[in-house]
Tab-separated table of C-alpha atoms in Angstrom:
chain	number	residue	atom	x	y	z
I	1	MET	CA	-143.678	-60.107	-229.951
I	2	LEU	CA	-143.414	-56.370	-230.986
I	3	SER	CA	-141.693	-54.012	-228.558
I	4	PRO	CA	-144.057	-51.293	-227.137
I	5	ASN	CA	-141.411	-48.828	-228.348
I	6	LEU	CA	-141.416	-49.313	-232.075
I	7	ASP	CA	-138.190	-48.086	-233.680
I	8	VAL	CA	-138.841	-47.998	-237.420
I	9	SER	CA	-135.260	-46.719	-238.136
I	10	GLU	CA	-133.854	-49.767	-236.377
I	11	MET	CA	-136.192	-51.975	-238.413
I	12	PHE	CA	-134.900	-50.326	-241.541
I	13	VAL	CA	-131.285	-51.131	-240.595
I	14	GLU	CA	-132.149	-54.752	-239.577
I	15	ARG	CA	-134.156	-55.546	-242.767
I	16	GLN	CA	-132.340	-53.454	-245.462
I	17	ALA	CA	-130.254	-56.419	-246.760
I	18	GLN	CA	-133.605	-58.179	-247.546
I	19	ARG	CA	-135.140	-55.203	-249.416
I	20	SER	CA	-134.825	-56.788	-252.896
I	21	ALA	CA	-136.078	-60.119	-251.780
I	22	MET	CA	-139.087	-58.599	-249.973
I	23	HIS	CA	-139.999	-56.567	-252.946
I	24	ALA	CA	-139.714	-59.469	-255.382
I	25	ARG	CA	-141.883	-61.555	-253.139
I	26	HIS	CA	-144.474	-59.062	-251.955
I	27	LEU	CA	-144.292	-55.991	-254.323
I	28	ASN	CA	-143.093	-55.387	-257.832
I	29	GLU	CA	-140.688	-58.132	-258.956
I	30	GLN	CA	-140.203	-56.536	-262.457
I	31	LEU	CA	-138.759	-53.393	-260.898
I	32	VAL	CA	-136.340	-55.404	-258.877
I	33	ARG	CA	-135.134	-57.096	-262.086
I	34	VAL	CA	-134.792	-53.831	-263.882
I	35	LEU	CA	-132.628	-52.244	-261.117
I	36	LYS	CA	-130.374	-55.299	-261.004
I	37	THR	CA	-130.047	-55.410	-264.731
I	38	ILE	CA	-128.822	-51.871	-265.069
I	39	GLY	CA	-126.752	-51.946	-261.837
I	40	TYR	CA	-128.835	-49.568	-259.700
I	41	ASP	CA	-129.492	-51.922	-256.753
I	42	VAL	CA	-126.836	-50.205	-254.562
I	43	GLY	CA	-129.025	-50.043	-251.450
I	44	PHE	CA	-129.433	-46.370	-250.541
I	45	GLN	CA	-129.208	-45.837	-246.844
I	46	LYS	CA	-129.365	-42.042	-246.375
I	47	GLY	CA	-130.487	-38.769	-247.969
I	48	GLN	CA	-129.406	-35.384	-247.143
I	49	GLY	CA	-130.146	-32.309	-249.374
I	50	GLN	CA	-129.230	-33.144	-252.951
I	51	TYR	CA	-127.254	-36.192	-251.924
I	52	LEU	CA	-127.842	-39.863	-251.484
I	53	TYR	CA	-125.570	-42.395	-249.750
I	54	ASP	CA	-125.393	-46.091	-250.619
I	55	ARG	CA	-124.729	-49.055	-248.318
I	56	ASP	CA	-120.961	-48.400	-248.537
I	57	GLY	CA	-121.358	-44.771	-247.690
I	58	VAL	CA	-120.592	-43.544	-251.213
I	59	ARG	CA	-122.117	-40.245	-252.115
I	60	TYR	CA	-124.286	-39.660	-255.224
I	61	LEU	CA	-125.686	-36.496	-256.726
I	62	ASP	CA	-129.493	-36.930	-257.157
I	63	LEU	CA	-130.732	-35.351	-260.393
I	64	LEU	CA	-134.101	-37.284	-260.136
I	65	SER	CA	-135.224	-35.865	-256.777
I	66	GLY	CA	-137.986	-38.497	-256.481
I	67	PHE	CA	-139.637	-37.360	-259.745
I	68	GLY	CA	-139.346	-33.767	-258.594
I	69	VAL	CA	-140.693	-33.873	-254.990
I	70	PHE	CA	-137.379	-32.949	-253.284
I	71	ALA	CA	-137.143	-29.449	-254.470
I	72	ILE	CA	-135.907	-28.395	-251.104
I	73	GLY	CA	-133.702	-31.404	-250.710
I	74	ARG	CA	-134.062	-34.541	-248.601
I	75	ASN	CA	-134.721	-34.315	-244.929
I	76	HIS	CA	-134.606	-30.522	-244.715
I	77	PRO	CA	-134.332	-29.561	-241.039
I	78	MET	CA	-137.061	-26.974	-241.138
I	79	LEU	CA	-139.511	-29.459	-242.642
I	80	ARG	CA	-138.607	-32.100	-240.131
I	81	ALA	CA	-139.084	-29.691	-237.288
I	82	ALA	CA	-142.575	-28.690	-238.681
I	83	LEU	CA	-143.694	-32.273	-238.906
I	84	LYS	CA	-142.412	-33.110	-235.434
I	85	SER	CA	-144.193	-30.104	-233.984
I	86	VAL	CA	-147.508	-31.433	-235.364
I	87	LEU	CA	-146.868	-34.952	-233.944
I	88	ASP	CA	-145.946	-33.450	-230.563
I	89	SER	CA	-149.062	-31.270	-230.333
I	90	ASP	CA	-151.981	-33.656	-230.223
I	91	LEU	CA	-153.879	-31.525	-232.774
I	92	PRO	CA	-157.461	-32.384	-233.627
I	93	ASN	CA	-156.669	-33.934	-237.083
I	94	LEU	CA	-159.306	-34.734	-239.722
I	95	VAL	CA	-162.316	-34.170	-237.602
I	96	GLN	CA	-164.119	-33.742	-240.821
I	97	LEU	CA	-167.157	-31.994	-239.099
I	98	ASP	CA	-164.829	-29.050	-238.577
I	99	VAL	CA	-162.523	-26.833	-240.801
I	100	SER	CA	-158.762	-27.237	-240.637
I	101	THR	CA	-156.651	-24.253	-239.350
I	102	LEU	CA	-153.522	-25.446	-241.041
I	103	ALA	CA	-155.283	-25.869	-244.397
I	104	GLY	CA	-156.500	-22.274	-244.137
I	105	VAL	CA	-152.894	-21.123	-243.483
I	106	LEU	CA	-151.508	-23.115	-246.432
I	107	ALA	CA	-154.257	-21.931	-248.721
I	108	GLU	CA	-153.736	-18.376	-247.792
I	109	ARG	CA	-149.933	-18.515	-248.425
I	110	LEU	CA	-150.418	-20.248	-251.809
I	111	LEU	CA	-152.990	-17.706	-253.003
I	112	LYS	CA	-150.554	-14.846	-252.064
I	113	LEU	CA	-148.155	-16.313	-254.607
I	114	VAL	CA	-150.855	-16.684	-257.209
I	115	PRO	CA	-152.975	-13.520	-256.452
I	116	TYR	CA	-155.243	-13.780	-259.497
I	117	LEU	CA	-156.787	-16.912	-258.014
I	118	ASP	CA	-159.036	-17.034	-255.025
I	119	LYS	CA	-159.822	-20.561	-253.755
I	120	VAL	CA	-157.858	-23.782	-253.034
I	121	PHE	CA	-159.036	-27.318	-253.047
I	122	PHE	CA	-156.612	-29.789	-251.399
I	123	ALA	CA	-156.049	-33.390	-252.561
I	124	ASN	CA	-153.559	-36.157	-251.803
I	125	SER	CA	-151.546	-36.198	-255.088
I	126	GLY	CA	-151.033	-34.656	-258.422
I	127	ALA	CA	-153.255	-37.158	-260.126
I	128	GLU	CA	-156.096	-36.206	-257.689
I	129	THR	CA	-155.784	-32.576	-258.576
I	130	VAL	CA	-156.088	-33.560	-262.261
I	131	GLU	CA	-159.274	-35.554	-261.357
I	132	ALA	CA	-160.672	-32.614	-259.549
I	133	ALA	CA	-159.845	-30.239	-262.458
I	134	ILE	CA	-161.768	-32.508	-264.835
I	135	LYS	CA	-164.885	-32.449	-262.525
I	136	PHE	CA	-164.539	-28.677	-261.848
I	137	ALA	CA	-164.267	-27.838	-265.571
I	138	ARG	CA	-167.320	-29.973	-266.461
I	139	GLY	CA	-169.285	-28.830	-263.522
I	140	ALA	CA	-168.551	-25.111	-263.804
I	141	THR	CA	-169.093	-24.924	-267.660
I	142	GLY	CA	-171.763	-27.639	-268.309
I	143	ARG	CA	-169.669	-28.809	-271.154
I	144	PRO	CA	-168.276	-32.470	-271.296
I	145	GLY	CA	-165.103	-32.039	-273.375
I	146	ILE	CA	-161.551	-31.811	-272.153
I	147	VAL	CA	-158.688	-31.028	-274.462
I	148	TYR	CA	-154.996	-32.000	-273.783
I	149	CYS	CA	-151.775	-32.034	-275.694
I	150	GLY	CA	-149.925	-34.891	-277.394
I	151	HIS	CA	-147.034	-36.204	-275.429
I	152	ALA	CA	-148.559	-34.885	-272.195
I	153	TYR	CA	-148.372	-36.707	-268.853
I	154	HIS	CA	-150.969	-35.950	-266.325
I	155	GLY	CA	-151.055	-39.108	-264.138
I	156	LEU	CA	-152.230	-42.713	-264.171
I	157	SER	CA	-155.576	-42.694	-262.434
I	158	TYR	CA	-158.475	-43.144	-265.026
I	159	GLY	CA	-159.237	-39.451	-265.626
I	160	ALA	CA	-155.654	-38.388	-265.627
I	161	LEU	CA	-154.592	-41.408	-267.921
I	162	SER	CA	-157.336	-40.320	-270.303
I	163	LEU	CA	-155.272	-37.032	-270.727
I	164	THR	CA	-152.004	-38.971	-271.114
I	165	ASP	CA	-151.604	-40.363	-274.741
I	166	ASP	CA	-148.546	-42.612	-274.104
I	167	PRO	CA	-149.680	-46.091	-275.308
I	168	ASN	CA	-147.178	-47.632	-272.960
I	169	PHE	CA	-149.343	-46.413	-270.054
I	170	ARG	CA	-152.710	-46.809	-271.788
I	171	LYS	CA	-152.380	-50.316	-273.176
I	172	GLY	CA	-154.561	-52.794	-271.445
I	173	PHE	CA	-156.710	-50.172	-269.567
I	174	GLU	CA	-159.001	-48.884	-272.207
I	175	PRO	CA	-161.677	-47.701	-272.802
I	176	LEU	CA	-160.910	-44.550	-270.875
I	177	LEU	CA	-162.862	-41.462	-270.093
I	178	PRO	CA	-164.990	-40.236	-273.100
I	179	GLY	CA	-164.789	-36.678	-274.376
I	180	CYS	CA	-161.083	-36.146	-274.071
I	181	THR	CA	-159.411	-34.878	-277.179
I	182	PRO	CA	-155.686	-34.413	-277.925
I	183	ILE	CA	-154.126	-31.655	-279.953
I	184	PRO	CA	-150.526	-31.319	-280.976
I	185	PHE	CA	-148.344	-29.293	-278.524
I	186	ASN	CA	-147.682	-25.746	-279.814
I	187	ASP	CA	-150.577	-25.926	-282.355
I	188	LEU	CA	-152.912	-22.962	-281.887
I	189	ALA	CA	-154.809	-23.658	-285.027
I	190	ALA	CA	-155.736	-27.120	-283.896
I	191	LEU	CA	-156.717	-25.766	-280.494
I	192	GLU	CA	-159.014	-23.234	-281.914
I	193	GLN	CA	-160.584	-25.804	-284.235
I	194	VAL	CA	-161.625	-28.059	-281.355
I	195	LEU	CA	-162.482	-25.166	-279.013
I	196	SER	CA	-164.820	-23.606	-281.669
I	197	SER	CA	-167.394	-26.407	-281.058
I	198	ARG	CA	-168.085	-24.692	-277.809
I	199	GLU	CA	-168.355	-28.211	-276.144
I	200	ILE	CA	-165.058	-28.017	-274.414
I	201	GLY	CA	-165.036	-27.375	-270.626
I	202	GLY	CA	-161.401	-27.233	-270.095
I	203	PHE	CA	-158.029	-27.210	-271.789
I	204	ILE	CA	-155.235	-28.664	-269.679
I	205	LEU	CA	-151.534	-28.489	-270.401
I	206	GLU	CA	-148.038	-28.657	-268.752
I	207	PRO	CA	-146.321	-25.357	-269.455
I	208	ILE	CA	-143.186	-27.375	-270.169
I	209	GLN	CA	-143.843	-31.024	-270.900
I	210	GLY	CA	-142.226	-33.374	-268.409
I	211	LYS	CA	-141.969	-36.247	-270.839
I	212	GLY	CA	-139.176	-34.884	-273.100
I	213	VAL	CA	-138.893	-31.436	-271.480
I	214	ASN	CA	-140.717	-30.077	-274.524
I	215	MET	CA	-140.755	-26.316	-274.604
I	216	PRO	CA	-143.652	-24.083	-275.712
I	217	THR	CA	-143.247	-21.433	-278.374
I	218	ASP	CA	-143.436	-17.842	-276.922
I	219	GLU	CA	-146.848	-17.643	-278.634
I	220	PHE	CA	-148.462	-20.849	-277.505
I	221	LEU	CA	-149.416	-20.229	-273.883
I	222	PRO	CA	-150.629	-16.669	-274.383
I	223	GLY	CA	-152.470	-17.744	-277.488
I	224	ALA	CA	-154.067	-20.688	-275.840
I	225	ALA	CA	-155.232	-18.532	-272.863
I	226	ALA	CA	-156.876	-16.048	-275.333
I	227	LEU	CA	-158.570	-18.770	-277.235
I	228	CYS	CA	-159.986	-20.388	-274.060
I	229	LYS	CA	-161.346	-16.943	-273.021
I	230	LYS	CA	-162.793	-16.409	-276.537
I	231	TYR	CA	-164.735	-19.735	-276.483
I	232	GLY	CA	-165.614	-20.037	-272.855
I	233	THR	CA	-163.217	-22.823	-272.029
I	234	LEU	CA	-161.220	-23.097	-268.692
I	235	PHE	CA	-157.580	-22.868	-269.037
I	236	ILE	CA	-155.812	-25.326	-266.694
I	237	ALA	CA	-152.093	-25.194	-265.927
I	238	ASP	CA	-150.720	-28.545	-264.734
I	239	GLU	CA	-147.758	-27.197	-262.638
I	240	ILE	CA	-147.394	-30.427	-260.654
I	241	GLN	CA	-143.810	-30.808	-261.908
I	242	THR	CA	-142.976	-27.306	-263.251
I	243	GLY	CA	-144.394	-25.295	-260.235
I	244	MET	CA	-142.972	-24.426	-256.769
I	245	GLY	CA	-139.852	-22.762	-258.227
I	246	ARG	CA	-138.659	-25.578	-260.466
I	247	THR	CA	-138.164	-23.316	-263.568
I	248	GLY	CA	-136.913	-20.284	-261.707
I	249	ARG	CA	-140.295	-18.696	-261.158
I	250	PHE	CA	-142.906	-19.888	-258.603
I	251	LEU	CA	-145.090	-21.070	-261.569
I	252	ALA	CA	-143.757	-21.774	-265.042
I	253	VAL	CA	-146.698	-19.837	-266.729
I	254	GLU	CA	-145.106	-16.711	-265.309
I	255	HIS	CA	-142.429	-16.849	-267.945
I	256	TRP	CA	-145.210	-16.209	-270.448
I	257	ASN	CA	-147.252	-13.815	-268.370
I	258	VAL	CA	-150.264	-16.126	-268.496
I	259	GLU	CA	-153.018	-16.306	-265.755
I	260	PRO	CA	-154.775	-19.676	-265.990
I	261	ASP	CA	-158.264	-20.316	-264.520
I	262	MET	CA	-156.817	-23.319	-262.553
I	263	VAL	CA	-153.324	-24.139	-261.438
I	264	LEU	CA	-152.467	-27.606	-260.201
I	265	LEU	CA	-149.599	-28.186	-257.684
I	266	SER	CA	-148.255	-31.300	-255.902
I	267	LYS	CA	-144.822	-33.101	-255.843
I	268	ALA	CA	-142.481	-30.462	-254.345
I	269	LEU	CA	-145.286	-29.028	-252.197
I	270	SER	CA	-145.012	-32.223	-250.092
I	271	GLY	CA	-141.420	-31.462	-249.079
I	272	GLY	CA	-140.929	-35.086	-250.105
I	273	HIS	CA	-142.402	-36.459	-246.828
I	274	VAL	CA	-146.249	-36.157	-246.872
I	275	PRO	CA	-148.159	-36.373	-250.223
I	276	VAL	CA	-150.320	-33.386	-250.925
I	277	GLY	CA	-151.902	-31.702	-253.952
I	278	ALA	CA	-153.563	-28.311	-254.414
I	279	LEU	CA	-155.950	-27.005	-257.037
I	280	LEU	CA	-156.052	-23.214	-257.164
I	281	THR	CA	-158.860	-21.663	-258.997
I	282	ARG	CA	-161.164	-18.610	-259.491
I	283	LYS	CA	-164.040	-17.909	-256.996
I	284	ASN	CA	-166.668	-18.054	-259.624
I	285	ILE	CA	-165.582	-21.594	-260.698
I	286	PHE	CA	-165.319	-22.855	-257.171
I	287	ASP	CA	-168.678	-21.496	-256.261
I	288	LYS	CA	-170.370	-23.334	-259.205
I	289	ILE	CA	-169.171	-26.566	-257.712
I	290	PHE	CA	-169.923	-25.919	-254.070
I	291	ASN	CA	-172.954	-23.877	-254.753
I	292	GLN	CA	-175.227	-24.598	-251.884
I	293	MET	CA	-175.086	-26.164	-248.415
I	294	ASP	CA	-176.247	-29.577	-249.456
I	295	ARG	CA	-173.344	-29.772	-251.909
I	296	ALA	CA	-170.675	-28.571	-249.503
I	297	VAL	CA	-169.031	-31.997	-249.818
I	298	VAL	CA	-169.932	-32.744	-253.354
I	299	HIS	CA	-166.150	-33.400	-254.019
I	300	GLY	CA	-163.525	-34.138	-251.498
I	301	SER	CA	-160.891	-36.561	-250.326
I	302	THR	CA	-160.677	-38.098	-246.851
I	303	PHE	CA	-157.037	-37.441	-246.014
I	304	ALA	CA	-156.533	-34.288	-248.183
I	305	LYS	CA	-156.276	-31.686	-245.445
I	306	ASN	CA	-154.544	-33.774	-242.992
I	307	ASP	CA	-152.310	-31.686	-240.567
I	308	LEU	CA	-149.023	-33.371	-241.508
I	309	ALA	CA	-149.564	-32.624	-245.246
I	310	MET	CA	-150.577	-29.134	-244.526
I	311	ALA	CA	-147.541	-28.489	-242.243
I	312	ALA	CA	-145.298	-30.005	-244.979
I	313	GLY	CA	-146.638	-27.535	-247.537
I	314	ILE	CA	-146.289	-24.553	-245.154
I	315	ALA	CA	-142.692	-25.469	-244.271
I	316	THR	CA	-141.801	-26.036	-247.920
I	317	LEU	CA	-142.984	-22.580	-248.958
I	318	GLN	CA	-141.043	-21.086	-245.993
I	319	VAL	CA	-137.829	-22.780	-247.159
I	320	LEU	CA	-138.248	-21.670	-250.688
I	321	GLU	CA	-138.630	-18.102	-249.456
I	322	SER	CA	-136.081	-17.970	-246.641
I	323	GLU	CA	-133.317	-19.710	-248.696
I	324	LYS	CA	-134.155	-17.999	-252.022
I	325	LEU	CA	-134.315	-21.243	-253.760
I	326	ILE	CA	-136.466	-20.039	-256.646
I	327	GLU	CA	-133.821	-17.408	-257.513
I	328	ALA	CA	-131.170	-19.995	-257.099
I	329	ALA	CA	-132.927	-22.349	-259.500
I	330	ALA	CA	-132.974	-19.616	-262.154
I	331	LYS	CA	-129.230	-18.868	-261.751
I	332	ARG	CA	-127.949	-22.374	-261.446
I	333	GLY	CA	-130.249	-23.599	-264.216
I	334	ALA	CA	-129.028	-20.903	-266.615
I	335	GLU	CA	-125.410	-21.679	-265.881
I	336	LEU	CA	-125.863	-25.445	-266.272
I	337	ARG	CA	-127.796	-25.186	-269.526
I	338	LEU	CA	-125.142	-22.930	-270.995
I	339	ALA	CA	-122.331	-25.375	-269.913
I	340	LEU	CA	-124.080	-28.340	-271.457
I	341	THR	CA	-125.114	-26.442	-274.581
I	342	ARG	CA	-121.467	-25.616	-275.208
I	343	MET	CA	-120.757	-29.336	-275.639
I	344	VAL	CA	-123.252	-29.760	-278.400
I	345	PRO	CA	-121.045	-28.648	-281.278
I	346	GLY	CA	-118.309	-31.009	-280.172
I	347	TYR	CA	-120.468	-34.211	-280.137
I	348	GLU	CA	-122.336	-35.440	-283.074
I	349	LEU	CA	-124.739	-37.577	-280.937
I	350	MET	CA	-125.866	-34.494	-278.898
I	351	LYS	CA	-128.711	-32.719	-280.487
I	352	GLU	CA	-130.084	-29.998	-278.115
I	353	VAL	CA	-130.187	-28.781	-274.555
I	354	ARG	CA	-133.358	-27.010	-273.425
I	355	GLY	CA	-135.442	-26.218	-270.372
I	356	LYS	CA	-135.895	-23.423	-267.796
I	357	GLY	CA	-134.505	-23.238	-264.322
I	358	LEU	CA	-133.570	-26.650	-263.026
I	359	MET	CA	-135.789	-28.517	-265.407
I	360	ILE	CA	-133.333	-29.490	-268.207
I	361	GLY	CA	-133.504	-31.826	-271.100
I	362	VAL	CA	-130.428	-33.114	-272.887
I	363	GLU	CA	-131.513	-34.615	-276.183
I	364	PHE	CA	-129.494	-37.040	-278.254
I	365	GLY	CA	-130.035	-37.989	-281.911
I	366	PRO	CA	-128.735	-40.062	-284.852
I	367	PRO	CA	-125.099	-39.435	-285.744
I	368	LYS	CA	-123.622	-38.784	-289.177
I	369	SER	CA	-120.468	-40.863	-289.196
I	370	LEU	CA	-120.935	-44.414	-290.595
I	371	ARG	CA	-119.488	-46.322	-287.604
I	372	LEU	CA	-121.574	-44.449	-285.014
I	373	LYS	CA	-124.696	-44.663	-287.209
I	374	ALA	CA	-124.420	-48.419	-287.514
I	375	SER	CA	-124.247	-48.866	-283.697
I	376	TRP	CA	-126.989	-46.314	-283.153
I	377	ASN	CA	-129.285	-48.222	-285.600
I	378	VAL	CA	-128.703	-51.535	-283.838
I	379	LEU	CA	-129.921	-49.979	-280.573
I	380	GLU	CA	-132.920	-48.223	-282.129
I	381	THR	CA	-133.995	-51.392	-283.887
I	382	ALA	CA	-133.905	-53.302	-280.531
I	383	SER	CA	-135.594	-50.608	-278.488
I	384	LYS	CA	-136.235	-46.935	-279.323
I	385	GLY	CA	-134.470	-44.571	-276.865
I	386	LEU	CA	-132.059	-47.283	-275.624
I	387	PHE	CA	-129.009	-45.067	-276.312
I	388	CYS	CA	-129.963	-42.802	-273.472
I	389	GLN	CA	-129.615	-45.671	-271.071
I	390	LEU	CA	-126.039	-46.099	-272.247
I	391	ILE	CA	-125.454	-42.511	-270.901
I	392	THR	CA	-127.436	-42.768	-267.537
I	393	VAL	CA	-125.854	-46.087	-266.563
I	394	PRO	CA	-122.159	-44.954	-266.486
I	395	LEU	CA	-123.268	-41.599	-265.112
I	396	PHE	CA	-124.534	-43.591	-262.175
I	397	LYS	CA	-121.901	-46.220	-261.937
I	398	ASP	CA	-118.806	-44.248	-262.735
I	399	HIS	CA	-119.729	-40.667	-261.760
I	400	LYS	CA	-122.373	-41.275	-259.104
I	401	ILE	CA	-125.010	-39.171	-260.586
I	402	LEU	CA	-128.630	-40.400	-260.531
I	403	THR	CA	-130.724	-39.282	-263.523
I	404	GLN	CA	-133.340	-40.649	-265.839
I	405	VAL	CA	-134.587	-40.841	-269.381
I	406	SER	CA	-137.467	-38.427	-269.806
I	407	GLY	CA	-140.030	-41.036	-270.961
I	408	HIS	CA	-140.556	-44.284	-272.627
I	409	GLY	CA	-138.828	-44.395	-275.987
I	410	SER	CA	-137.290	-40.932	-275.416
I	411	HIS	CA	-133.932	-39.652	-276.646
I	412	THR	CA	-133.704	-37.029	-273.906
I	413	ILE	CA	-132.240	-37.311	-270.481
I	414	LYS	CA	-133.968	-35.144	-267.904
I	415	LEU	CA	-132.193	-33.265	-265.105
I	416	LEU	CA	-134.549	-32.526	-262.186
I	417	PRO	CA	-132.252	-31.803	-259.274
I	418	PRO	CA	-133.098	-30.349	-255.893
I	419	LEU	CA	-133.108	-26.521	-256.076
I	420	THR	CA	-130.329	-26.623	-253.407
I	421	VAL	CA	-127.653	-27.777	-255.906
I	422	THR	CA	-124.354	-25.776	-255.678
I	423	GLU	CA	-121.886	-24.460	-258.178
I	424	GLU	CA	-119.749	-27.288	-257.245
I	425	ASP	CA	-122.536	-29.804	-258.019
I	426	CYS	CA	-123.086	-28.128	-261.477
I	427	ASN	CA	-119.359	-28.605	-262.151
I	428	TRP	CA	-119.747	-32.267	-261.146
I	429	ILE	CA	-122.522	-32.630	-263.604
I	430	GLU	CA	-120.774	-30.931	-266.421
I	431	THR	CA	-117.580	-32.952	-265.961
I	432	ALA	CA	-119.575	-36.297	-265.767
I	433	PHE	CA	-121.632	-35.538	-268.876
I	434	ASP	CA	-118.639	-34.492	-270.873
I	435	SER	CA	-116.679	-37.712	-269.882
I	436	VAL	CA	-119.539	-40.131	-270.611
I	437	ILE	CA	-120.616	-38.488	-273.789
I	438	ALA	CA	-117.071	-38.467	-275.124
I	439	ALA	CA	-116.862	-42.173	-274.323
I	440	SER	CA	-120.042	-42.772	-276.293
I	441	HIS	CA	-118.315	-41.555	-279.446
I	442	LYS	CA	-115.708	-44.340	-279.179
I	443	VAL	CA	-116.663	-47.482	-281.101
I	444	PRO	CA	-115.911	-50.092	-280.077
I	445	GLY	CA	-115.935	-49.033	-276.383
I	446	ALA	CA	-117.274	-49.870	-273.003
I	447	ILE	CA	-120.487	-47.966	-273.545
I	448	TRP	CA	-121.350	-49.895	-276.801
I	449	SER	CA	-120.511	-53.136	-275.040
I	450	LEU	CA	-123.138	-52.217	-272.509
I	451	GLY	CA	-125.493	-51.541	-275.440
I	452	LYS	CA	-124.932	-55.005	-276.739
I	453	THR	CA	-125.671	-56.454	-273.376
I	454	LEU	CA	-128.972	-54.421	-273.156
I	455	VAL	CA	-129.959	-55.518	-276.663
I	456	ASP	CA	-129.286	-59.092	-275.921
I	457	ASN	CA	-131.489	-58.746	-272.899
I	458	ALA	CA	-134.201	-57.218	-274.937
I	459	VAL	CA	-134.008	-60.032	-277.599
I	460	ARG	CA	-134.224	-62.694	-274.829
I	461	LYS	CA	-137.213	-60.923	-273.315
I	462	SER	CA	-139.041	-60.784	-276.637
I	463	ALA	CA	-138.285	-64.446	-277.390
């Protein structure tokens, strides 16, 4: 019989030893197998700021930040206080036949940060904002076409997946939404060719592509905005990962002085606790969708403006401002990129370090020396991008740094830490990368033995 006083934190403690078994039985067994294979099943117990603590109390530096949602760090006291204040106040949440006070406050504060836009539509996630953007672009222009960039990632719901060209995600789920056309990233000529049909309602892009941390040329975003204006296409900036200060500006498009017709936000806006998404747009676009009283609810989402989500967004913006985290991201990111870039000439497997703010990609590539080239080719033949796992695993096991490969088959490791990282943390990152990359240049060695194990697992799987 359940106690009338339900203590979920106590339940977490009581059942945490069974987490893998419960997931294997009731949830995603394949994910459990992956974590055990690469040694990531350490049983995290606590998160504070940029740090995670495992079942033994060991501290890890989190460079994954929940795929970018923990920009202000885990369990920030201001965020927690804001959420508790909502729960303690008996607010009239989700009346539906009423308008939300807190949604009005959050919309007002977002638009002050993006003053060239006028209206906000709230959703539950980044993918939902992409779905809304597709509908708004078609509805406002009367045109069916949507253009996106190769190597983009916009989400996994059907409309968002239609704008994500990775076959690893699309396989088995096609046919997808018609009228969606890819162009190469950084190719203005290809963009103009497809826009000149005047059948394209919207062009959506990530200012910096998350899968690979691919950077635009200085000409691409301003040129794309000009072409969209020329041909009557709406320019949509997917800032779900790059926004909220991640790149050292509130929006990444600010680096290129571009003003999109729509801006999509999510991830960090949630504070990591309550999912939320926001589409910011111009009044003339918004008014074409909600153009009369009987269309006041022509698009919406049941939980989108719930008080907890709005409070999380308000608190997150307050933390970013009061702790000057956007300025910190610019400073720490520049220092970290410089430190990692200085390693490139000394390691033939390192190719490039790129990014802005605290969105950094460390790319590896084929070596020139025969011994390293032979080992590299064995890995690439077994599974493209496998080498990066040989870097991330010892970073985790030996140096207590959690990071990720930037996409399926990618040769780039992405660093996406909370914006609260310190100078000491950056030294930790630099020392760990230097040590692991140096070890990767020793053949034979522990890293290449791990590679053989991963290759053997891949061979057994294919068999």
